[in-house]
Coordinates of C-alpha atoms and ligand atoms in Angstrom, one line a residue:
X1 CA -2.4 -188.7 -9.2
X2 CA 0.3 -186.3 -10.7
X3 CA 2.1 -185.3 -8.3
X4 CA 4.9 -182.6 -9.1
X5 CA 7.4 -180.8 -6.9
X6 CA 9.4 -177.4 -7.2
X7 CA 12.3 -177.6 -6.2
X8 CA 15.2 -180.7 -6.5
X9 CA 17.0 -180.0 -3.2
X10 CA 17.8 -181.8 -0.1
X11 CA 14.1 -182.0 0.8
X12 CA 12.7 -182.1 -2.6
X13 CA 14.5 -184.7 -3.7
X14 CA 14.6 -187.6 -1.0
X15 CA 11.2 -186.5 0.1
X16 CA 9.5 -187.7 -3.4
X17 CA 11.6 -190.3 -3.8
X18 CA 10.2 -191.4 -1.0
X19 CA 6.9 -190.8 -2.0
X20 CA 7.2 -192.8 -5.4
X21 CA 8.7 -195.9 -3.7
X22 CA 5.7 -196.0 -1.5
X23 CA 3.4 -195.3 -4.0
X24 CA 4.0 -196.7 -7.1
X25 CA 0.4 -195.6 -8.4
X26 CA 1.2 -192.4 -8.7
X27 CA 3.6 -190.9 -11.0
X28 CA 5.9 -188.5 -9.2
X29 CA 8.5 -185.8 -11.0
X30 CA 10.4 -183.6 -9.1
X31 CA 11.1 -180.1 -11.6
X32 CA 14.3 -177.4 -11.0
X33 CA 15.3 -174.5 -12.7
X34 CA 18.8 -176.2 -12.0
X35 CA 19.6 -178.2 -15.0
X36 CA 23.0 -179.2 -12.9
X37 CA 21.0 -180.5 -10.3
X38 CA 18.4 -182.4 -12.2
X39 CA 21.0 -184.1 -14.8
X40 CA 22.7 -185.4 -11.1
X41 CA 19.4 -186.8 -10.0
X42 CA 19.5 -188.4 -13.2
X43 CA 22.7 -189.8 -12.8
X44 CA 24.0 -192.6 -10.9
X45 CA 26.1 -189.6 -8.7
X46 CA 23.4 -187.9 -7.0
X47 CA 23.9 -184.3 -6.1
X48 CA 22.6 -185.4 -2.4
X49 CA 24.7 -187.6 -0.1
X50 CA 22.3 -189.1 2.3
X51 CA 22.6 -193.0 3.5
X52 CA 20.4 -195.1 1.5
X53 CA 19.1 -192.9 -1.1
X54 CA 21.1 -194.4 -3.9
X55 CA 18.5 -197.6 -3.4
X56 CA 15.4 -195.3 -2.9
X57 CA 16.4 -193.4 -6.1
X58 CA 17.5 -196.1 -8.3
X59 CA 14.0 -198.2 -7.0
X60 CA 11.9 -195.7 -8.2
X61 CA 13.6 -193.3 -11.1
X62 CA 12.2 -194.1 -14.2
X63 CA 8.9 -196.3 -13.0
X64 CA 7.0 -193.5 -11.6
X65 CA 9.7 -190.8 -10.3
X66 CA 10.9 -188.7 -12.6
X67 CA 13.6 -186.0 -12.3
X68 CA 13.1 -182.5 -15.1
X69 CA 13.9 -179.0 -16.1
X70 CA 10.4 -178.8 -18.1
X71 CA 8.7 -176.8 -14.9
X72 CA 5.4 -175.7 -16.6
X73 CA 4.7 -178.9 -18.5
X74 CA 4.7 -180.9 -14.8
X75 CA 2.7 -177.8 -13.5
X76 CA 0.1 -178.0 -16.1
X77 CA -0.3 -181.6 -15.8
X78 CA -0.4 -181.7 -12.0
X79 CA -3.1 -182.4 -9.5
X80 CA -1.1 -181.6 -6.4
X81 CA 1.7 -179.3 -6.6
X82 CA 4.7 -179.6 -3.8
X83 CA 6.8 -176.2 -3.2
X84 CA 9.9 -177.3 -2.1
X85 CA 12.1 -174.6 -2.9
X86 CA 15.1 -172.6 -1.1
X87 CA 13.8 -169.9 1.6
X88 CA 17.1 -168.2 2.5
X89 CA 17.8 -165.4 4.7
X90 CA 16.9 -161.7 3.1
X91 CA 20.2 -160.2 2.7
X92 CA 19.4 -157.1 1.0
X93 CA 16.1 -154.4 1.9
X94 CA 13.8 -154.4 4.7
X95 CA 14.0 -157.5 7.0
X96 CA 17.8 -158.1 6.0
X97 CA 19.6 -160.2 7.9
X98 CA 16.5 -161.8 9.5
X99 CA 13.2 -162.6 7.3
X100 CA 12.7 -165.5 4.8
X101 CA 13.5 -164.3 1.5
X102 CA 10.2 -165.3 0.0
X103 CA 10.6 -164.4 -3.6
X104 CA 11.5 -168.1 -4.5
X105 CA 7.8 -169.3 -3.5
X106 CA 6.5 -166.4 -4.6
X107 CA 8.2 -167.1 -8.0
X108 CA 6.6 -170.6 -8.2
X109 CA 3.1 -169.7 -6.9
X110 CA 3.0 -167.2 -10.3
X111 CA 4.4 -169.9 -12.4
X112 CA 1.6 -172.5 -10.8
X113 CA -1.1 -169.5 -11.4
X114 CA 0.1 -169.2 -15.0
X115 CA 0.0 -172.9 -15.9
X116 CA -2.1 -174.9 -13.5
X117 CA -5.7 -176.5 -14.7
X118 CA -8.3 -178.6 -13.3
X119 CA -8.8 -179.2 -9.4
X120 CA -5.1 -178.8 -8.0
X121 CA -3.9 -179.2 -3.9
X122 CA -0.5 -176.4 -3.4
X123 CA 1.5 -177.7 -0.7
X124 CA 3.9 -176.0 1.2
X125 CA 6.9 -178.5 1.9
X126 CA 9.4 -175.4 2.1
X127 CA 9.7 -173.9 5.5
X128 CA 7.5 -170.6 6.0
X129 CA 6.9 -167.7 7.8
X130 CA 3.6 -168.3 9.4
X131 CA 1.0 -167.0 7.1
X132 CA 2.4 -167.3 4.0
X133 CA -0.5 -169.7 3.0
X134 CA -2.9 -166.5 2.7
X135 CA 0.0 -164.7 0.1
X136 CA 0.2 -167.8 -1.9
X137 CA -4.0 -168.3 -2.3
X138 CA -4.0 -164.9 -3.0
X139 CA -1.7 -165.0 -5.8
X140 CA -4.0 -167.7 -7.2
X141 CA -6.9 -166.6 -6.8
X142 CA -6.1 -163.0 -8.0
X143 CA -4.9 -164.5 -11.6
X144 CA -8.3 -165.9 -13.1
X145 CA -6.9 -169.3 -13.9
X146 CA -8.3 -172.3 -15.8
X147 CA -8.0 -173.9 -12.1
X148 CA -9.5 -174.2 -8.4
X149 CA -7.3 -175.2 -5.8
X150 CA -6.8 -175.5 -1.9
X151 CA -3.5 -174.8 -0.2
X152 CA -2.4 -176.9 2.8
X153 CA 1.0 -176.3 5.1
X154 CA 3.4 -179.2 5.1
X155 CA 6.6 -178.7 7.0
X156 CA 9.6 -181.2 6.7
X157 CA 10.9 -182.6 9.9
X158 CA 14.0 -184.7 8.2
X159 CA 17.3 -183.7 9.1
X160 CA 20.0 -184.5 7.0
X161 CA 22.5 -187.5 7.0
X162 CA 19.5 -189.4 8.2
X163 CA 16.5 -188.2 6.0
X164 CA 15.7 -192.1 4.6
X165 CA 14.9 -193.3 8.1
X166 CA 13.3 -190.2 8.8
X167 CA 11.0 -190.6 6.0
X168 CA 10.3 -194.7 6.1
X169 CA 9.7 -193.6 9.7
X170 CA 8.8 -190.2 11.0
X171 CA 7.8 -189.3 14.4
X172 CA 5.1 -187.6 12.5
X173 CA 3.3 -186.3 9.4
X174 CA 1.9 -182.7 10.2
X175 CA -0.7 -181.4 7.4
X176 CA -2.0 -178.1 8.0
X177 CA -5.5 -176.9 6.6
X178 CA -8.2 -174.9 5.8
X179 CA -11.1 -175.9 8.1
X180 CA -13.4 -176.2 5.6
X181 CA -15.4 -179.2 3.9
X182 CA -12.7 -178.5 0.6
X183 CA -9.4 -177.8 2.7
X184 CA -10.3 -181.0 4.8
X185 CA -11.0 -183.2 1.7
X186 CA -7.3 -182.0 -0.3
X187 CA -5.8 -182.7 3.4
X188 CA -7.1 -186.3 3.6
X189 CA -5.6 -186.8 0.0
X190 CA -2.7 -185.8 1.1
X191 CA -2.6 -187.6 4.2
X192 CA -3.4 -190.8 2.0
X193 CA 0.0 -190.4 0.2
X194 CA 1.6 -190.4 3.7
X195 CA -1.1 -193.6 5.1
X196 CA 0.6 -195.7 2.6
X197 CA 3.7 -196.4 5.1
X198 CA 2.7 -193.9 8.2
X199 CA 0.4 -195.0 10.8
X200 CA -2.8 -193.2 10.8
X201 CA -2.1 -192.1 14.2
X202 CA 1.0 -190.3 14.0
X203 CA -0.4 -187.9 11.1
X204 CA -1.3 -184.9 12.5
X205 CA -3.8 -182.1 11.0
X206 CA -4.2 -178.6 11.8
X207 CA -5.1 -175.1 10.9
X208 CA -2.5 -174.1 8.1
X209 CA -1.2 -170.9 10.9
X210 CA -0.3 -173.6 13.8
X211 CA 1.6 -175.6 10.8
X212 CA 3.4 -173.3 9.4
X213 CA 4.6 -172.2 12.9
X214 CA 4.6 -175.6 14.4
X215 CA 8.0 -175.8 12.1
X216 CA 9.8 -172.7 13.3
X217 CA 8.9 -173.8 16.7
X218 CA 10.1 -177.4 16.1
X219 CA 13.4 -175.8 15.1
X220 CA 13.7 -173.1 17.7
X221 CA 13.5 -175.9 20.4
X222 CA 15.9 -178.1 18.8
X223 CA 18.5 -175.5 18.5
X224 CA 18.2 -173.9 22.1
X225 CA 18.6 -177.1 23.5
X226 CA 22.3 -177.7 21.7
X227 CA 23.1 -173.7 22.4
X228 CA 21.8 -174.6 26.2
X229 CA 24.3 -177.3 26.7
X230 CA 27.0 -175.2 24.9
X231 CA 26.3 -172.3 26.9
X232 CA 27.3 -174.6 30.0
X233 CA 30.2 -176.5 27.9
X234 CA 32.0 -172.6 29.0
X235 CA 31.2 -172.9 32.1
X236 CA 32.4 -176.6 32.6
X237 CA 35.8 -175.4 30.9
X238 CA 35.8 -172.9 34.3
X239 CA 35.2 -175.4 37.0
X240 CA 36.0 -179.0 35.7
X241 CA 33.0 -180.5 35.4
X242 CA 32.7 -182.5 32.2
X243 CA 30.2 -181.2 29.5
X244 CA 29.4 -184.9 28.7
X245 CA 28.5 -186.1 32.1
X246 CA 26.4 -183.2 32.8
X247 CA 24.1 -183.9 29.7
X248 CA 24.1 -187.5 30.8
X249 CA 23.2 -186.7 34.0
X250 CA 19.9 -184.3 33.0
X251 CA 19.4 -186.5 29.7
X252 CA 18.1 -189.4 32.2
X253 CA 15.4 -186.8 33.8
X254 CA 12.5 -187.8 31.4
X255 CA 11.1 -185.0 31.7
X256 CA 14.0 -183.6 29.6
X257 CA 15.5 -186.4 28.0
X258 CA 18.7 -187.5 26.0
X259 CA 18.2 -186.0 22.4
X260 CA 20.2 -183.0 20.9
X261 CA 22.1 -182.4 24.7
X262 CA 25.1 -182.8 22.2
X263 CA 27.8 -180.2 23.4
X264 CA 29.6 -179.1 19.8
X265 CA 31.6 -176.4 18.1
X266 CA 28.4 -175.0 17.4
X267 CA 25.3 -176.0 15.6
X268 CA 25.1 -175.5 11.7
X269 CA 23.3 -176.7 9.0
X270 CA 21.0 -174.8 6.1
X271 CA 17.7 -174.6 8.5
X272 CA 18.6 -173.6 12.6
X273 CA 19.7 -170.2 12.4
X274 CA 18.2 -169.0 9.3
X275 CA 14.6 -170.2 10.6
X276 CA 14.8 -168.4 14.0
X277 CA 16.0 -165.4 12.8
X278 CA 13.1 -165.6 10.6
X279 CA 11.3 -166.3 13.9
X280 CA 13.2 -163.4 15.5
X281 CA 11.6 -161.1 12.7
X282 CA 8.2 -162.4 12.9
X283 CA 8.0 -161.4 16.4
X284 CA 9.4 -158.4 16.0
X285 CA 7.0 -157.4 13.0
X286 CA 3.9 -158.1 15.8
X287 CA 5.5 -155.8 18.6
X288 CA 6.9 -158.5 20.6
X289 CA 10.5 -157.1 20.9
X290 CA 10.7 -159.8 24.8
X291 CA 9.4 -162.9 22.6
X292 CA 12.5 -161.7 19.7
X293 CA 15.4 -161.6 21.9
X294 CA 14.2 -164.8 23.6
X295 CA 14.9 -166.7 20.5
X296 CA 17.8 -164.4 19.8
X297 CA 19.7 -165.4 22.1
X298 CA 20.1 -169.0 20.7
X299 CA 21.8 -167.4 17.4
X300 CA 24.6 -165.2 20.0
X301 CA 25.5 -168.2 21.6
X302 CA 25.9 -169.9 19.1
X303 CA 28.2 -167.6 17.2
X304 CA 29.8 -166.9 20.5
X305 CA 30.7 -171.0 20.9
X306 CA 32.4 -170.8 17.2
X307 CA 34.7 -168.1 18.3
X308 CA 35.2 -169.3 21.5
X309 CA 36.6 -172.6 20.1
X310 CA 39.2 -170.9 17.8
X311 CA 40.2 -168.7 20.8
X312 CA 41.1 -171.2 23.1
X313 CA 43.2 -173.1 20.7
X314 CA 44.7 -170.2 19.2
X315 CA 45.6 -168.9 23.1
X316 CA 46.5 -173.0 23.4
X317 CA 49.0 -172.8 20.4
X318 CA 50.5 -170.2 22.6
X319 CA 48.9 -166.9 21.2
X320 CA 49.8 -167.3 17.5
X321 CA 48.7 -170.0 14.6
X322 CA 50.4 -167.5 12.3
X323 CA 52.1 -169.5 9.2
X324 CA 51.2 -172.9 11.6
X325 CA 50.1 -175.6 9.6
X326 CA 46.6 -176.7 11.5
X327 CA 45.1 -179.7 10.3
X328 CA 41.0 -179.6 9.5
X329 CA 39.1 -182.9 9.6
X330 CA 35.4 -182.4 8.6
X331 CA 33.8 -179.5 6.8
X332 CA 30.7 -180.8 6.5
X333 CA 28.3 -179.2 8.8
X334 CA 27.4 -182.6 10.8
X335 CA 28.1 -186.3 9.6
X336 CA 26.6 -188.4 6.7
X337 CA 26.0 -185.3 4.7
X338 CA 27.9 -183.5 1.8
X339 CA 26.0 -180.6 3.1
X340 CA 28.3 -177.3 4.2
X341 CA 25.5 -174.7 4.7
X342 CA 26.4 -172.6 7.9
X343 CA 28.7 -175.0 9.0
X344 CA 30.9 -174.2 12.0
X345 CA 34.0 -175.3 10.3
X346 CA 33.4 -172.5 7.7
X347 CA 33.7 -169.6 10.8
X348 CA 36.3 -171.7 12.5
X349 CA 38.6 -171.6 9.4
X350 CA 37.9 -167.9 8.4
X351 CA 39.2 -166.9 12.2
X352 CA 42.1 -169.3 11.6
X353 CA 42.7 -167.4 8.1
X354 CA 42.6 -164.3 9.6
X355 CA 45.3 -165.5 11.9
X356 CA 47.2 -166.7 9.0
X357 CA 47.3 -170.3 9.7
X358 CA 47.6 -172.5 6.9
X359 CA 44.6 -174.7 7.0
X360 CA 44.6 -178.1 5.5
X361 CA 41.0 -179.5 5.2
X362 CA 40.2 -183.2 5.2
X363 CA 36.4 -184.4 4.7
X364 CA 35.4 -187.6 3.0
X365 CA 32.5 -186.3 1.5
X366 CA 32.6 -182.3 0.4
X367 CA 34.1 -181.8 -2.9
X368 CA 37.6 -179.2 -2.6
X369 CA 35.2 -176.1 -5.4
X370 CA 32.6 -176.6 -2.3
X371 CA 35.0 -175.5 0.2
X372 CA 36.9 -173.0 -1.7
X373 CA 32.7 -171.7 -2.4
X374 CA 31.9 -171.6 0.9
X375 CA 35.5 -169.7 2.0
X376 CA 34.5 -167.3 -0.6
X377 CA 37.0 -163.5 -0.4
X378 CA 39.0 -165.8 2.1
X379 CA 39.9 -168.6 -0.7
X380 CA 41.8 -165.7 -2.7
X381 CA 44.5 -163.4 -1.4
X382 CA 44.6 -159.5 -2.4
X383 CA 45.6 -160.4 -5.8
X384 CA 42.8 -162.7 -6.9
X385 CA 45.3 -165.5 -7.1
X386 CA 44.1 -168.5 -4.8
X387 CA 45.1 -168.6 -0.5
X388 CA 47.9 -170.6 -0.4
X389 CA 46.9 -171.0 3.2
X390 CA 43.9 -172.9 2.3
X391 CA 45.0 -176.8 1.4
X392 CA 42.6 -179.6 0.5
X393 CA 43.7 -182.9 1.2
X394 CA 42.4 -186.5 0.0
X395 CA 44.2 -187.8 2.8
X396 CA 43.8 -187.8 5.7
X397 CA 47.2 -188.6 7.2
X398 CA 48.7 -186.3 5.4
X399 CA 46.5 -183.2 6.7
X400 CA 48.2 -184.5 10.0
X401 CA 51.6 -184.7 9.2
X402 CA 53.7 -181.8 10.0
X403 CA 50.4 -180.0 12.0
X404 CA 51.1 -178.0 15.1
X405 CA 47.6 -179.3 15.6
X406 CA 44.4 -181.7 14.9
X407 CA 40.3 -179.7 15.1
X408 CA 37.9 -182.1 14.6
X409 CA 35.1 -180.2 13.2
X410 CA 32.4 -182.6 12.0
X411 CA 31.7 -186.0 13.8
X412 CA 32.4 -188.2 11.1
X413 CA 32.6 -192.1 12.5
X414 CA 35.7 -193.2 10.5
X415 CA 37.6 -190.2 12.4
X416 CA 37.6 -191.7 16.1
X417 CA 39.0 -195.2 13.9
X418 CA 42.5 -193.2 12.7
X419 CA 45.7 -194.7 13.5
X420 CA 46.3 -191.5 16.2
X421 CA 49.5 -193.3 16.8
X422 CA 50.8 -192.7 13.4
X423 CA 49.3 -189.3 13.4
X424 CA 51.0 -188.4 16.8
X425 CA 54.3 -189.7 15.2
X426 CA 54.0 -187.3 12.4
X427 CA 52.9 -184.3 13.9
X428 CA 54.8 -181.4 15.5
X429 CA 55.0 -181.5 18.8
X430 CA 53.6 -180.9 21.3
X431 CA 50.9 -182.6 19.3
X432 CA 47.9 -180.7 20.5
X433 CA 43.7 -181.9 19.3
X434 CA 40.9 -179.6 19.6
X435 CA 37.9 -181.9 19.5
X436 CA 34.8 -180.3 18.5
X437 CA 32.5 -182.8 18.7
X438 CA 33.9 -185.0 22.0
X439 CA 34.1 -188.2 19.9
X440 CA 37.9 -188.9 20.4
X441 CA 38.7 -191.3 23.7
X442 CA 40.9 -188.3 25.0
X443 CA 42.5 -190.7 27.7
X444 CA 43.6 -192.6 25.4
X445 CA 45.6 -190.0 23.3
X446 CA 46.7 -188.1 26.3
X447 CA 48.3 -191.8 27.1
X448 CA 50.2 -191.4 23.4
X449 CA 51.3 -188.1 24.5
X450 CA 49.0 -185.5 22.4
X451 CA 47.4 -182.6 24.3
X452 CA 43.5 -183.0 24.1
X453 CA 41.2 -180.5 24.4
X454 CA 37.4 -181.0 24.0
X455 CA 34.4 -179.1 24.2
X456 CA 33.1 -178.4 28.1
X457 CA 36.0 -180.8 29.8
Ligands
NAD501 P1 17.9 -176.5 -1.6 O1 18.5 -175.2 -1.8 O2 18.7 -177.7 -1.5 O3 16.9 -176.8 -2.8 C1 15.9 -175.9 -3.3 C2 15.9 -176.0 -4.9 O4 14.8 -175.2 -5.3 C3 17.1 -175.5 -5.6 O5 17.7 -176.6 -6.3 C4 16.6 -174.4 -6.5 O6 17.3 -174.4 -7.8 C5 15.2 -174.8 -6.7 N1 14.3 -173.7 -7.1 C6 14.2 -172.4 -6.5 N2 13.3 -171.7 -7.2 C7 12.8 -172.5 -8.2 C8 11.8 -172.3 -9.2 N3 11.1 -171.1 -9.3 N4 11.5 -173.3 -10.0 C9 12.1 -174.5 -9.9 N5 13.1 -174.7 -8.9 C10 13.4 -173.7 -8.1 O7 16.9 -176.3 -0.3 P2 16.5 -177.5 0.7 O8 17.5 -177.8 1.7 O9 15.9 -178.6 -0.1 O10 15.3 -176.7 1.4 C11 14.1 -176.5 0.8 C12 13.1 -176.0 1.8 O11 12.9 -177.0 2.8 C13 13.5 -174.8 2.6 O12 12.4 -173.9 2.9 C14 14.1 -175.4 3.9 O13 14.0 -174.5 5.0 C15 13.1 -176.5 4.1 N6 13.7 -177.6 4.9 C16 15.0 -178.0 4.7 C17 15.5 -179.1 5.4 C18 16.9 -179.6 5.3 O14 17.3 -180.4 6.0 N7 17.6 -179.1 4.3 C19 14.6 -179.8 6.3 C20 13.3 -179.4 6.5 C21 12.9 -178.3 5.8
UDX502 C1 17.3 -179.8 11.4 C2 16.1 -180.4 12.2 O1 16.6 -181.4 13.1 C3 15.2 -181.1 11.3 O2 14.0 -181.6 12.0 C4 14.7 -180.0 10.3 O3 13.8 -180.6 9.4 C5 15.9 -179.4 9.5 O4 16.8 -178.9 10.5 P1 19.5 -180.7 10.3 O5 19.9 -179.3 10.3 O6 19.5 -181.5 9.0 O7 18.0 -180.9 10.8 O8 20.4 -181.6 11.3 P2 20.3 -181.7 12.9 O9 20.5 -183.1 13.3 O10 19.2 -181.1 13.5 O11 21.6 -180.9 13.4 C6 21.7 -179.5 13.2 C7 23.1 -179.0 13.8 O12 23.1 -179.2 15.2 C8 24.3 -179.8 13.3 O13 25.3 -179.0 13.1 C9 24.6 -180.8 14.5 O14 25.9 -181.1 14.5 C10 24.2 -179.9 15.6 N1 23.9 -180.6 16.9 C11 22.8 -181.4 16.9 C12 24.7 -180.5 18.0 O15 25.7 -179.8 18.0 N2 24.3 -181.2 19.1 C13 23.2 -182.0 19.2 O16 23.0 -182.6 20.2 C14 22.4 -182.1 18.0

């Protein structure tokens, strides 16, 4: 087969890498309106950090994985068609705020209805509001195309900094359908692709509505367990009992088990809170306003565990950061990713800019423009001219030296490894760390004389 994705991203791009190492008999090529993006995937620097890709990519690119600009010439010659494009937040019209922003797929299901030919299979990869199948064949079928086609739901369940084991071995493959004698002959080509290195068993088929909601839900669940556990980190802060031991303690019960009980500064990432606010506006759109502020409620704790965080250490610092020098380590919004979408460190450092720190950001994989991008009005000052509060640092000792204190913000592995001996000899004192993730052996720096202060203990 051809096969052809829309869309170069950080689903796009390891996803049909994946595909072409597994499958060298058929000839993959991954399109994007982003020429920046697809001359990176071209290049030995790829414009995804993920562990292990580099092999993947460099197995594959060139043999039958291909990486272009040239949209409608992989359309037209296609016989199955990935949409693996962005599906942000609307922020602008009805549904602000809230809904998906579906003008990206609708964008490609035009361009597929322009171009397409013969007998093609659309599948969703992107993450969709449930029902947005029936908009997409309807776009096809309404344009009198040289083409027939089925369109099946097929949700990513990666996350990111571990998406190549979490494609050489997912939990499962879920393919939703139409249940009819076509829709369940294009989803058994599909799930062929997948049988090549998945167990039969653990692909999953479905009517197209339960997969496309299957994903939200998947999401939903995931993040309301972490704001669950945060929203008893604050209450372990008020009584002593220690966040860590707590999840432990309820992680053994099988019934709820030890995954994502992670207490944190907050959960971030491109997908959590943009897909259940989408959920949020989907039950709100079908009168369910109880169902909505269920789900809701997940988002305003988590905002409220991001502010809490630079509260505390700002009522720590004894009530003022103001021209302190506060030392960042990790911008990225969890470890083994270049990603920064929604990460906490991003709301943590615009309340510390507010309060005129001076904020000296160390991370070993986000590039300084991606920082100073994401900090947006708050990386200028009144006169256009760049914050000089805002300080990126290739080292990490230095970001430590001279700080009034240390906030871990992203888990990195090589952070619990510093020298915090040498870092406690060079900071101000008293030498106070805000550990947002819980990954420093706090006894152990309270024994060098640093203040520690961690999430839920
Ligand atoms: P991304 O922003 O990294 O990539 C999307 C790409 O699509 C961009 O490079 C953009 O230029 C391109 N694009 C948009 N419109 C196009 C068009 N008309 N033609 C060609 N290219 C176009 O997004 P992502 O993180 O890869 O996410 C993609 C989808 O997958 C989203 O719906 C997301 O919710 C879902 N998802 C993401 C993850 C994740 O971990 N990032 C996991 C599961 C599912
Ligand atoms: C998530 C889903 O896990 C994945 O299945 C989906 O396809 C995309 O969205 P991702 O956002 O890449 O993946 O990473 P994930 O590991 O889920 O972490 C999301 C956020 O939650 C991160 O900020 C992480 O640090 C935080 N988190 C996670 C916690 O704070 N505690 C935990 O126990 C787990």
């Amino acid at each position: 087969m051809n096969i052809c994705c829309i869309g170069a991203g950080y689903v796009g791009g390891p996803t049909m890498a994946m595909i072409a190492l597994k499958c060298p008999e058929h000839r993959v090529t991954v399109v994007d309106i982003n020429e920046k993006r697809i001359a990176a995937w071209n290049s030995n620097e790829l414009p995804v950090y993920e562990p292990g890709l580099d092999e993947v990519v460099s197995e594959a690119r060139g043999r039958n994985l291909f990486f272009s600009t040239d949209v409608n010439g992989s359309i037209a010659e296609a016989d199955m068609i990935f949409i693996s494009v962005n599906t942000p937040t609307k922020s602008y019209g009805v549904g602000a705020g809230r809904a998906a922003d579906l003008k990206f797929i609708e964008r490609c299901a035009r361009q597929i209805a322009e171009v397409a030919k013969g007998n093609i299979i659309v599948v969703e990869k992107s993450t969709l509001p449930v029902r947005t199948a029936e908009s997409i064949r309807r776009i096809l079928e309404g344009c009198g195309g040289e083409f027939t086609f089925q369109v099946l739901s097929n949700p990513e369940f990666l996350a990111e900094g571990t998406a190549v084991p979490d494609l050489l071995n997912p939990d499962r493959v879920l393919i939703g359908g139409e249940q009819t004698p076509e829709g369940d002959e294009a989803a058994k080509t599909l799930a062929d692709v997948y049988a090549k290195w998945v167990p039969r068993e653990r692909i999953l088929t479905t009517n197209v509505w339960s997969s496309e909601l299957s994903k939200l839900t998947a999401n939903a669940f995931l993040a309301q367990r972490v704001s669950s556990i945060n929203a008893i980190s604050a209450l372990c802060e008020a009584t002593e009992a220690n966040v860590d031991e707590v999840a432990r303690a309820i992680g053994t019960d099988s019934r709820i088990g030890p995954k994502f009980l992670k207490s944190s500064v907050g959960f971030g990432g491109s997908c959590f809170q943009k897909d259940i606010l989408n959920l949020v506006y989907l039950c709100e759109h079908f009168g369910l306003p109880e169902v909505a502020a269920y789900w809701e409620q997940v988002i305003i704790m988590n905002d409220y565990q991001k502010s809490r965080f630079v509260r505390r250490l700002v009522r720590t610092l004894f009530n003022t950061v103001s021209g302190k020098k506060i030392a960042i380590l990790g911008f990225a919004f969890k470890k083994d990713t270049n990603d920064t979408r929604e990460s906490p460190a991003i709301y943590v450092c615009r309340d510390l800019l507010e309060e005129q720190a001076e904020v000296h950001i160390f991370d070993p994989k986000v590039k300084a423009s991606q920082v100073f991008a994401d900090l947006q009005q708050d990386a200028l000052n009144g006169n256009g001219e760049p914050n000089p509060n805002i300080i990126i640092e290739e080292d990490v000792y230095a970001a430590c030296e001279n700080a009034h204190a240390v906030a871990i913000l992203t888990e990195w592995d090589r952070f619990r490894d510093l020298d915090w001996q040498r870092i406690y000899d060079n900071m101000l004192k008293p030498a106070f760390v805000f550990d947002g993730r819980n990954i420093l052996d706090a006894p152990a720096l309270r024994k060098m004389g640093f203040e520690v202060y961690g999430i839920g203990r």
